[in-house]
mmCIF file of C-alpha atoms in Angstrom:
data_model
loop_
_atom_site.group_PDB
_atom_site.id
_atom_site.type_symbol
_atom_site.label_atom_id
_atom_site.label_comp_id
_atom_site.label_asym_id
_atom_site.label_seq_id
_atom_site.Cartn_x
_atom_site.Cartn_y
_atom_site.Cartn_z
ATOM 1 C CA MET L 1 151.328 -16.458 -39.773
ATOM 2 C CA THR L 2 151.837 -14.082 -37.012
ATOM 3 C CA THR L 3 150.506 -14.776 -33.766
ATOM 4 C CA MET L 4 149.546 -12.177 -31.205
ATOM 5 C CA THR L 5 149.283 -13.196 -27.611
ATOM 6 C CA SER L 6 147.031 -11.504 -24.934
ATOM 7 C CA THR L 7 149.861 -9.861 -23.386
ATOM 8 C CA SER L 8 150.438 -8.147 -26.506
ATOM 9 C CA LEU L 9 147.116 -7.000 -26.477
ATOM 10 C CA ALA L 10 146.863 -5.756 -23.086
ATOM 11 C CA PRO L 11 146.712 -1.873 -23.019
ATOM 12 C CA ARG L 12 149.696 -0.105 -21.902
ATOM 13 C CA ALA L 13 149.473 2.606 -19.614
ATOM 14 C CA ARG L 14 150.018 6.270 -20.637
ATOM 15 C CA GLY L 15 152.709 8.690 -19.616
ATOM 16 C CA GLY L 16 154.453 8.554 -16.141
ATOM 17 C CA PRO L 17 154.682 9.595 -12.656
ATOM 18 C CA VAL L 18 152.202 12.404 -13.762
ATOM 19 C CA GLN L 19 149.469 10.272 -15.401
ATOM 20 C CA ALA L 20 149.709 7.889 -12.472
ATOM 21 C CA VAL L 21 148.972 10.779 -10.149
ATOM 22 C CA ARG L 22 145.874 11.756 -12.502
ATOM 23 C CA ASP L 23 144.240 8.216 -13.010
ATOM 24 C CA SER L 24 144.922 7.785 -8.972
ATOM 25 C CA LEU L 25 142.837 10.825 -8.182
ATOM 26 C CA VAL L 26 140.136 9.737 -10.835
ATOM 27 C CA ILE L 27 139.796 6.471 -8.985
ATOM 28 C CA ALA L 28 139.855 8.391 -5.676
ATOM 29 C CA GLN L 29 136.860 10.793 -6.897
ATOM 30 C CA ARG L 30 135.104 7.526 -7.660
ATOM 31 C CA ASN L 31 134.795 6.230 -4.713
ATOM 32 C CA ILE L 32 134.239 9.453 -2.845
ATOM 33 C CA ILE L 33 131.056 10.228 -5.059
ATOM 34 C CA ARG L 34 130.181 6.569 -4.273
ATOM 35 C CA MET L 35 130.573 6.996 -0.371
ATOM 36 C CA LEU L 36 128.507 10.136 -0.726
ATOM 37 C CA ARG L 37 125.934 8.271 -2.567
ATOM 38 C CA ILE L 38 125.830 5.550 0.600
ATOM 39 C CA PRO L 39 126.202 7.425 3.531
ATOM 40 C CA GLU L 40 125.351 4.253 5.774
ATOM 41 C CA MET L 41 129.396 3.467 5.003
ATOM 42 C CA VAL L 42 130.283 6.613 7.074
ATOM 43 C CA ILE L 43 127.698 6.439 9.508
ATOM 44 C CA PHE L 44 128.077 2.562 10.567
ATOM 45 C CA GLY L 45 131.650 2.961 10.430
ATOM 46 C CA LEU L 46 130.840 5.742 13.491
ATOM 47 C CA ILE L 47 128.771 3.618 16.048
ATOM 48 C CA GLN L 48 131.693 1.349 17.223
ATOM 49 C CA PRO L 49 134.150 4.335 17.888
ATOM 50 C CA ILE L 50 131.256 6.329 19.522
ATOM 51 C CA MET L 51 130.109 2.942 21.635
ATOM 52 C CA PHE L 52 133.641 2.718 22.751
ATOM 53 C CA VAL L 53 133.743 6.400 23.868
ATOM 54 C CA VAL L 54 130.871 5.973 26.111
ATOM 55 C CA LEU L 55 131.812 2.679 27.430
ATOM 56 C CA PHE L 56 135.628 3.335 28.706
ATOM 57 C CA THR L 57 134.722 6.912 29.595
ATOM 58 C CA TYR L 58 131.471 6.237 31.719
ATOM 59 C CA VAL L 59 131.755 2.469 32.560
ATOM 60 C CA PHE L 60 135.463 1.683 32.813
ATOM 61 C CA GLY L 61 137.062 5.291 33.510
ATOM 62 C CA GLY L 62 137.046 5.532 36.902
ATOM 63 C CA SER L 63 138.118 1.813 37.827
ATOM 64 C CA ILE L 64 141.383 2.303 35.406
ATOM 65 C CA ARG L 65 144.646 3.786 36.989
ATOM 66 C CA VAL L 66 146.194 5.773 34.762
ATOM 67 C CA GLY L 67 149.962 7.406 35.787
ATOM 68 C CA GLY L 68 148.781 6.803 39.667
ATOM 69 C CA SER L 69 145.552 8.528 39.433
ATOM 70 C CA LEU L 70 141.743 7.148 39.135
ATOM 71 C CA SER L 71 140.641 10.425 38.333
ATOM 72 C CA GLN L 72 137.651 10.020 35.357
ATOM 73 C CA GLN L 73 138.975 13.168 33.412
ATOM 74 C CA SER L 74 143.018 11.896 33.478
ATOM 75 C CA TYR L 75 141.575 8.619 31.991
ATOM 76 C CA ARG L 76 139.142 10.338 29.426
ATOM 77 C CA GLU L 77 142.282 12.304 28.374
ATOM 78 C CA PHE L 78 144.135 9.441 28.288
ATOM 79 C CA LEU L 79 141.842 7.193 26.195
ATOM 80 C CA MET L 80 140.868 9.354 23.498
ATOM 81 C CA ALA L 81 144.066 9.151 21.781
ATOM 82 C CA GLY L 82 143.602 5.480 22.013
ATOM 83 C CA ILE L 83 140.140 5.617 20.556
ATOM 84 C CA PHE L 84 141.310 7.749 17.584
ATOM 85 C CA ALA L 85 144.124 5.221 17.079
ATOM 86 C CA GLN L 86 141.702 2.301 17.001
ATOM 87 C CA THR L 87 139.340 3.919 14.824
ATOM 88 C CA VAL L 88 141.677 4.888 11.701
ATOM 89 C CA THR L 89 143.484 1.243 12.297
ATOM 90 C CA PHE L 90 139.899 -0.301 12.256
ATOM 91 C CA ALA L 91 139.505 1.111 8.675
ATOM 92 C CA THR L 92 141.556 -1.582 7.133
ATOM 93 C CA ALA L 93 139.167 -3.865 7.251
ATOM 94 C CA GLY L 94 136.259 -1.747 5.497
ATOM 95 C CA ALA L 95 139.662 -1.077 2.901
ATOM 96 C CA GLY L 96 140.087 -4.600 2.326
ATOM 97 C CA ALA L 97 136.492 -5.858 2.088
ATOM 98 C CA GLY L 98 135.904 -2.878 -0.576
ATOM 99 C CA ILE L 99 138.915 -4.011 -2.911
ATOM 100 C CA ALA L 100 137.564 -7.653 -2.458
ATOM 101 C CA ASP L 101 134.097 -6.745 -3.173
ATOM 102 C CA ASP L 102 134.793 -4.696 -6.738
ATOM 103 C CA MET L 103 137.507 -7.709 -7.659
ATOM 104 C CA HIS L 104 134.182 -9.762 -7.089
ATOM 105 C CA LYS L 105 131.975 -7.600 -8.906
ATOM 106 C CA GLY L 106 134.245 -7.920 -11.938
ATOM 107 C CA LEU L 107 135.335 -4.585 -11.472
ATOM 108 C CA ILE L 108 138.762 -4.268 -11.225
ATOM 109 C CA ASP L 109 139.037 -6.509 -14.470
ATOM 110 C CA ARG L 110 137.503 -3.605 -16.302
ATOM 111 C CA PHE L 111 139.990 -1.537 -14.614
ATOM 112 C CA ARG L 112 142.430 -3.683 -16.083
ATOM 113 C CA SER L 113 141.419 -2.875 -19.421
ATOM 114 C CA LEU L 114 141.959 0.222 -19.562
ATOM 115 C CA PRO L 115 145.398 2.018 -20.323
ATOM 116 C CA MET L 116 146.306 3.126 -16.778
ATOM 117 C CA SER L 117 148.808 2.817 -14.083
ATOM 118 C CA ARG L 118 148.153 -0.439 -12.407
ATOM 119 C CA GLY L 119 149.094 1.093 -9.003
ATOM 120 C CA ALA L 120 146.613 3.960 -9.434
ATOM 121 C CA VAL L 121 143.859 1.611 -8.850
ATOM 122 C CA LEU L 122 144.711 0.430 -5.421
ATOM 123 C CA THR L 123 146.310 4.231 -4.386
ATOM 124 C CA GLY L 124 142.727 6.063 -5.798
ATOM 125 C CA ARG L 125 140.951 3.355 -3.299
ATOM 126 C CA THR L 126 143.382 3.913 -0.247
ATOM 127 C CA LEU L 127 143.194 7.820 -1.039
ATOM 128 C CA ALA L 128 139.080 7.987 -0.902
ATOM 129 C CA ASP L 129 139.391 5.546 2.433
ATOM 130 C CA LEU L 130 141.881 8.260 3.651
ATOM 131 C CA VAL L 131 138.773 10.896 3.509
ATOM 132 C CA GLN L 132 136.343 8.840 4.770
ATOM 133 C CA THR L 133 138.670 7.989 8.094
ATOM 134 C CA ALA L 134 139.548 11.773 7.790
ATOM 135 C CA LEU L 135 135.636 12.671 8.396
ATOM 136 C CA THR L 136 135.371 9.891 10.775
ATOM 137 C CA LEU L 137 137.779 11.513 13.188
ATOM 138 C CA VAL L 138 136.162 14.846 12.618
ATOM 139 C CA VAL L 139 133.305 13.777 14.041
ATOM 140 C CA LEU L 140 134.669 11.652 16.681
ATOM 141 C CA ALA L 141 136.722 14.621 17.921
ATOM 142 C CA GLY L 142 133.811 16.443 18.316
ATOM 143 C CA VAL L 143 131.882 13.759 20.023
ATOM 144 C CA ALA L 144 135.082 13.354 22.276
ATOM 145 C CA LEU L 145 134.604 17.128 23.190
ATOM 146 C CA LEU L 146 131.137 16.593 24.370
ATOM 147 C CA VAL L 147 132.126 13.552 26.748
ATOM 148 C CA GLY L 148 134.797 15.795 28.198
ATOM 149 C CA TRP L 149 138.110 15.212 26.340
ATOM 150 C CA ARG L 150 140.613 18.062 26.140
ATOM 151 C CA THR L 151 143.920 19.358 24.438
ATOM 152 C CA HIS L 152 146.538 21.229 26.109
ATOM 153 C CA GLU L 153 148.792 22.117 23.553
ATOM 154 C CA ASN L 154 148.526 24.706 20.764
ATOM 155 C CA ILE L 155 146.707 24.074 17.570
ATOM 156 C CA GLY L 156 149.754 22.957 15.581
ATOM 157 C CA LYS L 157 150.489 20.194 17.719
ATOM 158 C CA VAL L 158 147.114 18.992 17.808
ATOM 159 C CA LEU L 159 146.681 19.010 14.303
ATOM 160 C CA GLY L 160 150.157 16.938 14.262
ATOM 161 C CA GLY L 161 148.740 14.443 16.663
ATOM 162 C CA PHE L 162 145.673 13.975 13.892
ATOM 163 C CA GLY L 163 148.142 13.932 11.193
ATOM 164 C CA LEU L 164 150.105 11.161 12.541
ATOM 165 C CA LEU L 165 146.722 9.234 13.249
ATOM 166 C CA LEU L 166 145.709 9.693 9.621
ATOM 167 C CA LEU L 167 149.558 8.676 8.280
ATOM 168 C CA LEU L 168 148.835 5.405 10.431
ATOM 169 C CA GLY L 169 145.711 4.645 8.997
ATOM 170 C CA TYR L 170 146.851 5.249 5.467
ATOM 171 C CA ALA L 171 149.751 3.105 6.021
ATOM 172 C CA PHE L 172 147.564 0.314 7.278
ATOM 173 C CA SER L 173 144.795 0.701 4.745
ATOM 174 C CA TRP L 174 147.637 -1.344 2.495
ATOM 175 C CA ILE L 175 147.547 -3.783 4.398
ATOM 176 C CA GLY L 176 143.672 -3.992 3.844
ATOM 177 C CA ALA L 177 144.593 -3.895 0.363
ATOM 178 C CA LEU L 178 146.845 -6.772 0.247
ATOM 179 C CA ILE L 179 144.203 -8.725 2.332
ATOM 180 C CA GLY L 180 141.439 -7.512 0.092
ATOM 181 C CA LEU L 181 143.569 -8.607 -3.324
ATOM 182 C CA SER L 182 144.555 -12.131 -1.587
ATOM 183 C CA VAL L 183 140.992 -13.451 -0.553
ATOM 184 C CA ARG L 184 137.821 -14.624 -2.597
ATOM 185 C CA THR L 185 135.137 -12.535 -1.006
ATOM 186 C CA PRO L 186 134.281 -9.246 0.644
ATOM 187 C CA GLU L 187 133.309 -11.513 4.074
ATOM 188 C CA ALA L 188 136.740 -13.167 4.155
ATOM 189 C CA ALA L 189 138.186 -9.718 3.827
ATOM 190 C CA THR L 190 136.663 -8.452 6.647
ATOM 191 C CA SER L 191 137.214 -11.261 8.826
ATOM 192 C CA GLY L 192 140.835 -11.378 7.470
ATOM 193 C CA GLY L 193 141.090 -7.483 8.197
ATOM 194 C CA LEU L 194 139.830 -7.814 11.971
ATOM 195 C CA ILE L 195 141.043 -10.907 13.200
ATOM 196 C CA TRP L 196 145.058 -9.508 13.669
ATOM 197 C CA LEU L 197 143.838 -5.971 14.734
ATOM 198 C CA PHE L 198 142.188 -7.095 18.050
ATOM 199 C CA PRO L 199 145.588 -8.355 19.461
ATOM 200 C CA LEU L 200 147.600 -5.399 18.326
ATOM 201 C CA THR L 201 144.998 -2.714 19.317
ATOM 202 C CA PHE L 202 144.507 -4.570 23.007
ATOM 203 C CA ILE L 203 148.443 -5.172 23.663
ATOM 204 C CA SER L 204 149.208 -1.694 23.677
ATOM 205 C CA ASN L 205 148.714 1.408 25.356
ATOM 206 C CA ALA L 206 145.333 2.387 24.094
ATOM 207 C CA PHE L 207 143.549 1.935 27.065
ATOM 208 C CA VAL L 208 145.736 1.089 29.796
ATOM 209 C CA ASP L 209 149.115 2.124 30.924
ATOM 210 C CA SER L 210 151.531 -0.304 29.452
ATOM 211 C CA ASN L 211 153.516 0.027 32.561
ATOM 212 C CA ASN L 212 151.193 -2.137 34.685
ATOM 213 C CA LEU L 213 151.018 -4.647 31.710
ATOM 214 C CA PRO L 214 153.251 -8.149 32.824
ATOM 215 C CA ALA L 215 156.546 -7.658 31.369
ATOM 216 C CA PHE L 216 156.163 -9.644 28.305
ATOM 217 C CA PHE L 217 152.879 -8.236 27.189
ATOM 218 C CA ARG L 218 154.573 -4.899 28.145
ATOM 219 C CA TYR L 219 157.558 -5.345 26.104
ATOM 220 C CA ILE L 220 155.356 -5.980 23.040
ATOM 221 C CA ALA L 221 153.052 -3.191 23.629
ATOM 222 C CA GLU L 222 156.287 -0.710 24.095
ATOM 223 C CA TRP L 223 157.392 -1.515 20.854
ATOM 224 C CA ASN L 224 154.252 -1.791 18.920
ATOM 225 C CA PRO L 225 153.713 0.962 16.086
ATOM 226 C CA PHE L 226 150.196 1.594 17.192
ATOM 227 C CA SER L 227 150.980 1.859 20.836
ATOM 228 C CA THR L 228 153.841 4.710 19.130
ATOM 229 C CA THR L 229 151.333 6.684 17.334
ATOM 230 C CA VAL L 230 149.058 6.762 20.330
ATOM 231 C CA GLN L 231 151.833 7.920 22.690
ATOM 232 C CA ALA L 232 153.174 10.717 20.156
ATOM 233 C CA SER L 233 149.568 11.547 19.723
ATOM 234 C CA ARG L 234 149.325 12.017 23.514
ATOM 235 C CA GLU L 235 152.374 13.772 23.884
ATOM 236 C CA LEU L 236 151.164 16.347 20.899
ATOM 237 C CA PHE L 237 147.091 16.709 22.337
ATOM 238 C CA GLY L 238 149.029 17.466 25.594
ATOM 239 C CA ASN L 239 146.870 14.466 27.289
ATOM 240 C CA LEU L 240 149.806 13.040 29.370
ATOM 241 C CA PRO L 241 148.007 12.314 32.941
ATOM 242 C CA PRO L 242 149.651 13.884 36.206
ATOM 243 C CA GLY L 243 152.458 11.311 37.216
ATOM 244 C CA PHE L 244 152.469 9.539 34.216
ATOM 245 C CA ARG L 245 155.877 8.038 33.620
ATOM 246 C CA THR L 246 156.638 7.340 29.986
ATOM 247 C CA PRO L 247 158.348 3.765 29.316
ATOM 248 C CA ASP L 248 162.165 3.615 28.633
ATOM 249 C CA ALA L 249 161.788 1.588 25.419
ATOM 250 C CA TRP L 250 163.206 3.919 22.396
ATOM 251 C CA PRO L 251 159.726 4.328 20.797
ATOM 252 C CA MET L 252 158.179 5.774 23.596
ATOM 253 C CA GLN L 253 160.747 8.008 24.640
ATOM 254 C CA HIS L 254 160.938 9.216 20.837
ATOM 255 C CA ALA L 255 157.344 8.277 19.856
ATOM 256 C CA VAL L 256 157.120 11.172 17.102
ATOM 257 C CA TRP L 257 159.711 9.949 15.034
ATOM 258 C CA ALA L 258 158.853 6.764 15.619
ATOM 259 C CA SER L 259 155.333 7.182 14.702
ATOM 260 C CA VAL L 260 156.557 8.582 11.367
ATOM 261 C CA LEU L 261 159.069 5.985 10.812
ATOM 262 C CA TRP L 262 156.931 3.291 11.742
ATOM 263 C CA SER L 263 154.147 4.404 9.290
ATOM 264 C CA VAL L 264 156.342 5.219 6.338
ATOM 265 C CA LEU L 265 157.959 1.349 6.880
ATOM 266 C CA ILE L 266 154.599 -0.095 6.529
ATOM 267 C CA LEU L 267 153.512 1.907 3.732
ATOM 268 C CA VAL L 268 156.310 1.315 1.878
ATOM 269 C CA VAL L 269 156.439 -2.141 2.492
ATOM 270 C CA PHE L 270 152.690 -3.138 1.809
ATOM 271 C CA ARG L 271 152.109 -0.700 -0.936
ATOM 272 C CA THR L 272 154.806 -2.637 -2.887
ATOM 273 C CA LEU L 273 153.280 -6.060 -2.020
ATOM 274 C CA ALA L 274 150.032 -5.009 -2.665
ATOM 275 C CA VAL L 275 151.302 -3.506 -6.371
ATOM 276 C CA ARG L 276 152.790 -6.411 -6.860
ATOM 277 C CA LYS L 277 149.986 -8.934 -5.998
ATOM 278 C CA TYR L 278 147.665 -6.606 -8.318
ATOM 279 C CA ARG L 279 150.064 -6.937 -11.350
ATOM 280 C CA SER L 280 150.226 -10.599 -10.813
ATOM 281 C CA ALA L 281 146.779 -11.115 -10.894
ATOM 282 C CA SER L 282 146.252 -8.762 -13.885
ATOM 283 C CA ALA L 283 149.383 -10.468 -15.893
#
């Protein structure tokens, strides 16, 4: 008598890369529809960055020196790239919590029973999170314009700056996916997704000139992938204040290329780890 193992009964993914792309887009569409039906997800995601814009612009703006200037306008323009970058990276916690919630409710198990690409479930989820992050950036940029933020480069460079921010956010969403697959509850995913982001974003050039940091923290900030994207965005937005001295570290001197390299490296490493974690959990 022949016995059939559970592995032999498991559905096989259909097609190849083309089918994997289609499966990913189907999952992304499902998550985008869910997001539209629960607009509070987007609204609550906007509250924190808007608070940071207001607090740092009007409360701390006249007390922080950048490039030898205490001008509020200089600091306002210096600040916004940091706020944008913080917003896209903090979306990591939401991505992890969403995947953990799907795991907790058994939705991921239902996806596993379908003949679809294993990586498509995570890719679709991260693409939907990217759409939400892009919408958040659009609204936040509008708020920034209202408080006096301006760009001083052509539209191509400005769009390039936002592109680097979204690339960083997408790369970090895979870190969130790995965390979401590694914990038992959405609450744990939220905590795990935020606890490491605070030192990453505050030991950086997001809110202060890294030249003014103590030597040890300055070195960390200058090689921080988050700082690199912030520096690249400031350059592309034309938001480097008068008298600002770019640090000598290679990532700061070649911020645009370094930002792309950091983001691609994070994306490749953590996508590989997250998909492997997903497959091992579904084996």
